[in-house]
mmCIF file of C-alpha atoms in Angstrom:
data_model
loop_
_atom_site.group_PDB
_atom_site.id
_atom_site.type_symbol
_atom_site.label_atom_id
_atom_site.label_comp_id
_atom_site.label_asym_id
_atom_site.label_seq_id
_atom_site.Cartn_x
_atom_site.Cartn_y
_atom_site.Cartn_z
ATOM 1 C CA MET A 1 0.121 0.202 0.099
ATOM 2 C CA PRO A 2 1.255 3.700 -0.258
ATOM 3 C CA PRO A 3 2.604 5.273 2.288
ATOM 4 C CA HIS A 4 0.313 7.877 4.158
ATOM 5 C CA GLU A 5 0.914 7.952 7.648
ATOM 6 C CA PRO A 6 0.880 11.298 9.034
ATOM 7 C CA ALA A 7 4.346 12.827 9.745
ATOM 8 C CA SER A 8 5.329 15.574 10.504
ATOM 9 C CA SER A 9 6.556 18.597 8.405
ATOM 10 C CA ARG A 10 8.979 21.251 8.171
ATOM 11 C CA ARG A 11 7.210 24.260 8.964
ATOM 12 C CA VAL A 12 5.554 25.476 6.203
ATOM 13 C CA VAL A 13 2.421 27.768 6.541
ATOM 14 C CA ILE A 14 -0.719 26.020 5.218
ATOM 15 C CA PRO A 15 -2.863 29.528 4.026
ATOM 16 C CA GLY A 16 -6.348 29.912 5.056
ATOM 17 C CA ALA A 17 -9.110 29.621 2.211
ATOM 18 C CA ILE A 18 -9.945 32.044 -0.198
ATOM 19 C CA GLY A 19 -13.476 31.515 -0.124
ATOM 20 C CA GLU A 20 -16.246 28.754 0.241
ATOM 21 C CA ARG A 21 -15.292 25.127 0.741
ATOM 22 C CA PRO A 22 -13.178 22.793 -0.807
ATOM 23 C CA TYR A 23 -9.708 24.025 -0.200
ATOM 24 C CA ARG A 24 -8.373 23.943 -3.652
ATOM 25 C CA ILE A 25 -4.452 22.889 -4.374
ATOM 26 C CA VAL A 26 -3.468 23.074 -7.828
ATOM 27 C CA PHE A 27 0.324 20.701 -8.376
ATOM 28 C CA VAL A 28 2.311 22.458 -10.858
ATOM 29 C CA CYS A 29 5.347 20.669 -13.208
ATOM 30 C CA THR A 30 6.619 21.662 -16.529
ATOM 31 C CA GLY A 31 4.587 19.785 -18.829
ATOM 32 C CA ASN A 32 1.674 18.474 -16.359
ATOM 33 C CA ILE A 33 2.081 14.890 -17.584
ATOM 34 C CA CYS A 34 4.885 12.977 -14.614
ATOM 35 C CA ARG A 35 5.150 15.226 -11.723
ATOM 36 C CA SER A 36 2.115 16.828 -10.776
ATOM 37 C CA PRO A 37 -0.313 14.823 -11.628
ATOM 38 C CA MET A 38 1.400 11.926 -9.448
ATOM 39 C CA ALA A 39 1.491 14.380 -6.775
ATOM 40 C CA GLU A 40 -2.320 14.993 -7.288
ATOM 41 C CA VAL A 41 -3.004 11.842 -7.503
ATOM 42 C CA MET A 42 -1.391 11.107 -4.308
ATOM 43 C CA THR A 43 -2.678 13.853 -2.292
ATOM 44 C CA ARG A 44 -6.237 12.994 -3.525
ATOM 45 C CA PHE A 45 -5.604 9.359 -2.321
ATOM 46 C CA MET A 46 -3.618 9.893 0.796
ATOM 47 C CA ALA A 47 -6.445 12.641 1.654
ATOM 48 C CA GLN A 48 -9.254 10.456 1.493
ATOM 49 C CA SER A 49 -7.479 8.415 3.916
ATOM 50 C CA THR A 50 -7.510 11.130 6.668
ATOM 51 C CA PRO A 51 -10.116 11.120 9.038
ATOM 52 C CA LEU A 52 -11.344 14.839 10.097
ATOM 53 C CA ALA A 53 -13.040 15.143 13.880
ATOM 54 C CA ASP A 54 -16.685 15.182 12.309
ATOM 55 C CA GLY A 55 -16.079 11.917 10.572
ATOM 56 C CA THR A 56 -15.593 13.248 6.780
ATOM 57 C CA THR A 57 -12.513 12.344 5.541
ATOM 58 C CA LEU A 58 -10.004 15.311 4.471
ATOM 59 C CA GLY A 59 -10.489 13.968 1.016
ATOM 60 C CA ASP A 60 -14.158 15.022 1.082
ATOM 61 C CA HIS A 61 -13.456 18.798 1.209
ATOM 62 C CA LEU A 62 -10.240 19.191 -1.060
ATOM 63 C CA ASP A 63 -10.346 20.022 -4.684
ATOM 64 C CA VAL A 64 -7.160 18.321 -5.901
ATOM 65 C CA ARG A 65 -5.869 19.269 -9.333
ATOM 66 C CA SER A 66 -2.551 19.868 -11.204
ATOM 67 C CA ALA A 67 -1.237 21.995 -14.576
ATOM 68 C CA GLY A 68 1.896 22.633 -16.363
ATOM 69 C CA THR A 69 3.911 25.958 -16.719
ATOM 70 C CA GLY A 70 4.144 25.228 -20.647
ATOM 71 C CA PRO A 71 1.276 24.351 -23.522
ATOM 72 C CA TRP A 72 4.138 21.053 -24.334
ATOM 73 C CA HIS A 73 1.163 18.583 -23.546
ATOM 74 C CA GLU A 74 -1.754 20.250 -23.377
ATOM 75 C CA GLY A 75 -4.706 17.892 -23.963
ATOM 76 C CA GLU A 76 -2.293 14.467 -23.322
ATOM 77 C CA PRO A 77 -3.042 11.602 -21.401
ATOM 78 C CA MET A 78 -0.188 11.091 -18.199
ATOM 79 C CA HIS A 79 3.284 9.788 -18.843
ATOM 80 C CA PRO A 80 2.593 5.843 -18.961
ATOM 81 C CA PHE A 81 6.008 5.452 -16.961
ATOM 82 C CA ALA A 82 4.419 7.832 -13.790
ATOM 83 C CA GLN A 83 0.824 6.273 -14.608
ATOM 84 C CA GLU A 84 2.975 2.741 -14.097
ATOM 85 C CA ALA A 85 4.981 4.000 -10.800
ATOM 86 C CA LEU A 86 1.540 4.840 -9.721
ATOM 87 C CA LEU A 87 0.150 1.627 -10.481
ATOM 88 C CA ARG A 88 2.948 -0.593 -9.151
ATOM 89 C CA ALA A 89 2.734 1.149 -5.519
ATOM 90 C CA GLU A 90 -1.347 0.545 -5.416
ATOM 91 C CA TYR A 91 -2.665 4.138 -5.970
ATOM 92 C CA PRO A 92 -5.525 4.313 -8.402
ATOM 93 C CA ARG A 93 -5.225 4.730 -11.945
ATOM 94 C CA HIS A 94 -6.550 8.666 -13.224
ATOM 95 C CA PRO A 95 -7.725 9.406 -16.126
ATOM 96 C CA HIS A 96 -5.567 12.256 -16.351
ATOM 97 C CA VAL A 97 -5.677 14.807 -19.068
ATOM 98 C CA ALA A 98 -3.002 17.752 -18.802
ATOM 99 C CA HIS A 99 -3.659 21.229 -18.458
ATOM 100 C CA GLN A 100 -1.440 24.163 -18.884
ATOM 101 C CA ILE A 101 -1.862 26.750 -15.805
ATOM 102 C CA VAL A 102 -2.646 30.519 -16.903
ATOM 103 C CA SER A 103 -2.951 33.579 -14.531
ATOM 104 C CA ALA A 104 -6.848 33.925 -14.478
ATOM 105 C CA GLU A 105 -6.045 30.416 -12.230
ATOM 106 C CA LEU A 106 -4.107 31.414 -9.729
ATOM 107 C CA ALA A 107 -6.533 33.789 -7.771
ATOM 108 C CA ARG A 108 -8.897 31.354 -7.467
ATOM 109 C CA ILE A 109 -6.565 28.625 -5.707
ATOM 110 C CA ASP A 110 -5.891 27.971 -2.178
ATOM 111 C CA LEU A 111 -2.529 26.400 -2.398
ATOM 112 C CA VAL A 112 0.057 26.486 -5.192
ATOM 113 C CA VAL A 113 2.238 23.770 -4.898
ATOM 114 C CA ALA A 114 5.422 23.772 -7.118
ATOM 115 C CA LEU A 115 7.082 20.679 -8.159
ATOM 116 C CA ASP A 116 10.616 22.874 -8.834
ATOM 117 C CA ARG A 117 12.375 25.906 -8.107
ATOM 118 C CA ARG A 118 12.032 27.262 -11.615
ATOM 119 C CA HIS A 119 8.294 26.679 -11.848
ATOM 120 C CA ARG A 120 7.954 28.265 -8.840
ATOM 121 C CA GLN A 121 9.393 31.289 -10.218
ATOM 122 C CA THR A 122 7.353 31.027 -13.079
ATOM 123 C CA LEU A 123 4.472 31.089 -11.578
ATOM 124 C CA ARG A 124 5.404 34.200 -9.632
ATOM 125 C CA GLY A 125 5.629 35.712 -13.128
ATOM 126 C CA LEU A 126 2.221 34.731 -13.647
ATOM 127 C CA GLY A 127 1.278 36.437 -10.737
ATOM 128 C CA ALA A 128 0.831 33.706 -8.193
ATOM 129 C CA ASP A 129 0.546 35.310 -4.538
ATOM 130 C CA PRO A 130 3.960 34.004 -2.576
ATOM 131 C CA ASP A 131 1.536 33.617 0.785
ATOM 132 C CA ARG A 132 -0.200 30.654 -1.024
ATOM 133 C CA LEU A 133 2.959 29.729 -3.520
ATOM 134 C CA ALA A 134 5.012 26.787 -2.249
ATOM 135 C CA LEU A 135 7.617 23.905 -3.207
ATOM 136 C CA LEU A 136 6.280 20.169 -2.766
ATOM 137 C CA ARG A 137 9.708 18.953 -1.275
ATOM 138 C CA ALA A 138 8.851 21.818 1.592
ATOM 139 C CA PHE A 139 6.733 19.302 3.329
ATOM 140 C CA ASP A 140 9.340 16.390 3.365
ATOM 141 C CA PRO A 141 11.499 16.454 6.270
ATOM 142 C CA ALA A 142 13.579 14.106 4.728
ATOM 143 C CA ALA A 143 14.068 16.182 1.695
ATOM 144 C CA GLY A 144 16.829 18.335 3.756
ATOM 145 C CA ALA A 145 18.068 21.518 1.454
ATOM 146 C CA ALA A 146 16.514 19.578 -1.421
ATOM 147 C CA ALA A 147 14.077 21.497 -2.923
ATOM 148 C CA ASP A 148 13.349 20.223 -6.133
ATOM 149 C CA VAL A 149 11.592 17.051 -7.381
ATOM 150 C CA PRO A 150 13.610 16.048 -10.786
ATOM 151 C CA ASP A 151 12.107 16.012 -13.818
ATOM 152 C CA PRO A 152 12.031 11.846 -14.620
ATOM 153 C CA TYR A 153 10.415 12.367 -18.633
ATOM 154 C CA TYR A 154 13.180 11.028 -20.299
ATOM 155 C CA GLY A 155 14.360 8.485 -17.728
ATOM 156 C CA ASP A 156 13.033 4.464 -17.102
ATOM 157 C CA GLU A 157 10.998 2.879 -14.544
ATOM 158 C CA LEU A 158 13.411 3.196 -12.078
ATOM 159 C CA VAL A 159 13.645 6.597 -12.311
ATOM 160 C CA PHE A 160 9.986 7.534 -12.201
ATOM 161 C CA ASP A 161 9.791 4.953 -9.703
ATOM 162 C CA ASP A 162 12.037 7.151 -7.410
ATOM 163 C CA CYS A 163 10.208 10.259 -8.511
ATOM 164 C CA ARG A 164 7.122 9.039 -6.988
ATOM 165 C CA ASP A 165 8.991 7.728 -3.733
ATOM 166 C CA MET A 166 10.308 11.611 -3.532
ATOM 167 C CA ILE A 167 6.997 13.007 -4.507
ATOM 168 C CA ALA A 168 5.225 10.376 -1.662
ATOM 169 C CA GLY A 169 6.959 11.615 0.722
ATOM 170 C CA ALA A 170 6.318 15.068 0.708
ATOM 171 C CA CYS A 171 2.499 14.812 -0.321
ATOM 172 C CA THR A 172 2.362 12.692 3.019
ATOM 173 C CA GLY A 173 4.127 15.957 5.099
ATOM 174 C CA LEU A 174 1.662 18.163 2.673
ATOM 175 C CA VAL A 175 -1.549 15.984 3.987
ATOM 176 C CA ALA A 176 -0.798 15.746 7.310
ATOM 177 C CA SER A 177 -0.040 19.930 7.847
ATOM 178 C CA ILE A 178 -3.538 20.054 5.842
ATOM 179 C CA ALA A 179 -5.001 18.333 8.424
ATOM 180 C CA GLU A 180 -3.509 19.786 11.531
ATOM 181 C CA ASN A 181 -3.931 22.811 10.158
ATOM 182 C CA TRP A 182 -8.062 22.182 9.313
ATOM 183 C CA ASP A 183 -9.836 24.139 11.873
ATOM 184 C CA THR A 184 -8.322 27.352 11.045
ATOM 185 C CA LEU A 185 -8.518 27.621 7.293
ATOM 186 C CA TRP A 186 -11.631 29.647 7.246
ATOM 187 C CA ALA A 187 -10.570 31.652 10.532
ATOM 188 C CA ALA A 188 -11.067 35.151 9.607
#
């Protein structure tokens, strides 16, 4: 089974919600066919397995999506090696369609999660609120100083498995952080 035990994360501040529920999260990588859709699938799965005090799950209250910084793969499915890496770790199949993020979307997203520093820079250039922008690996206490999730696009299955495991560690911390702060996300 995929790892989804709560883990304390680095001290990354989870921004409060912009509006009503659900809490909106978007993961962003380059073409939206490898890293960001893997993070989307894992976060959604982990959140569905995270109970809240009211008897619902965290996943019942999240809108988790992914996007790319460029148009190269717009409309394409997830990279086959990314999908296979998820399936090998027993994550559910996901009917992904690649999408490029645009400036107009950013104002409606509670938390924008960049997969590397280049993506974060591009998102800032598109107008992302720096207080709502985080690097994924900042949620993984085991990442140390490593900030980026390397692009597996030209790699083999082992490279994609390593990428998946790196993303899973960070998603575990992200889901734990959101769950720990859930009651305060809609505070005025």
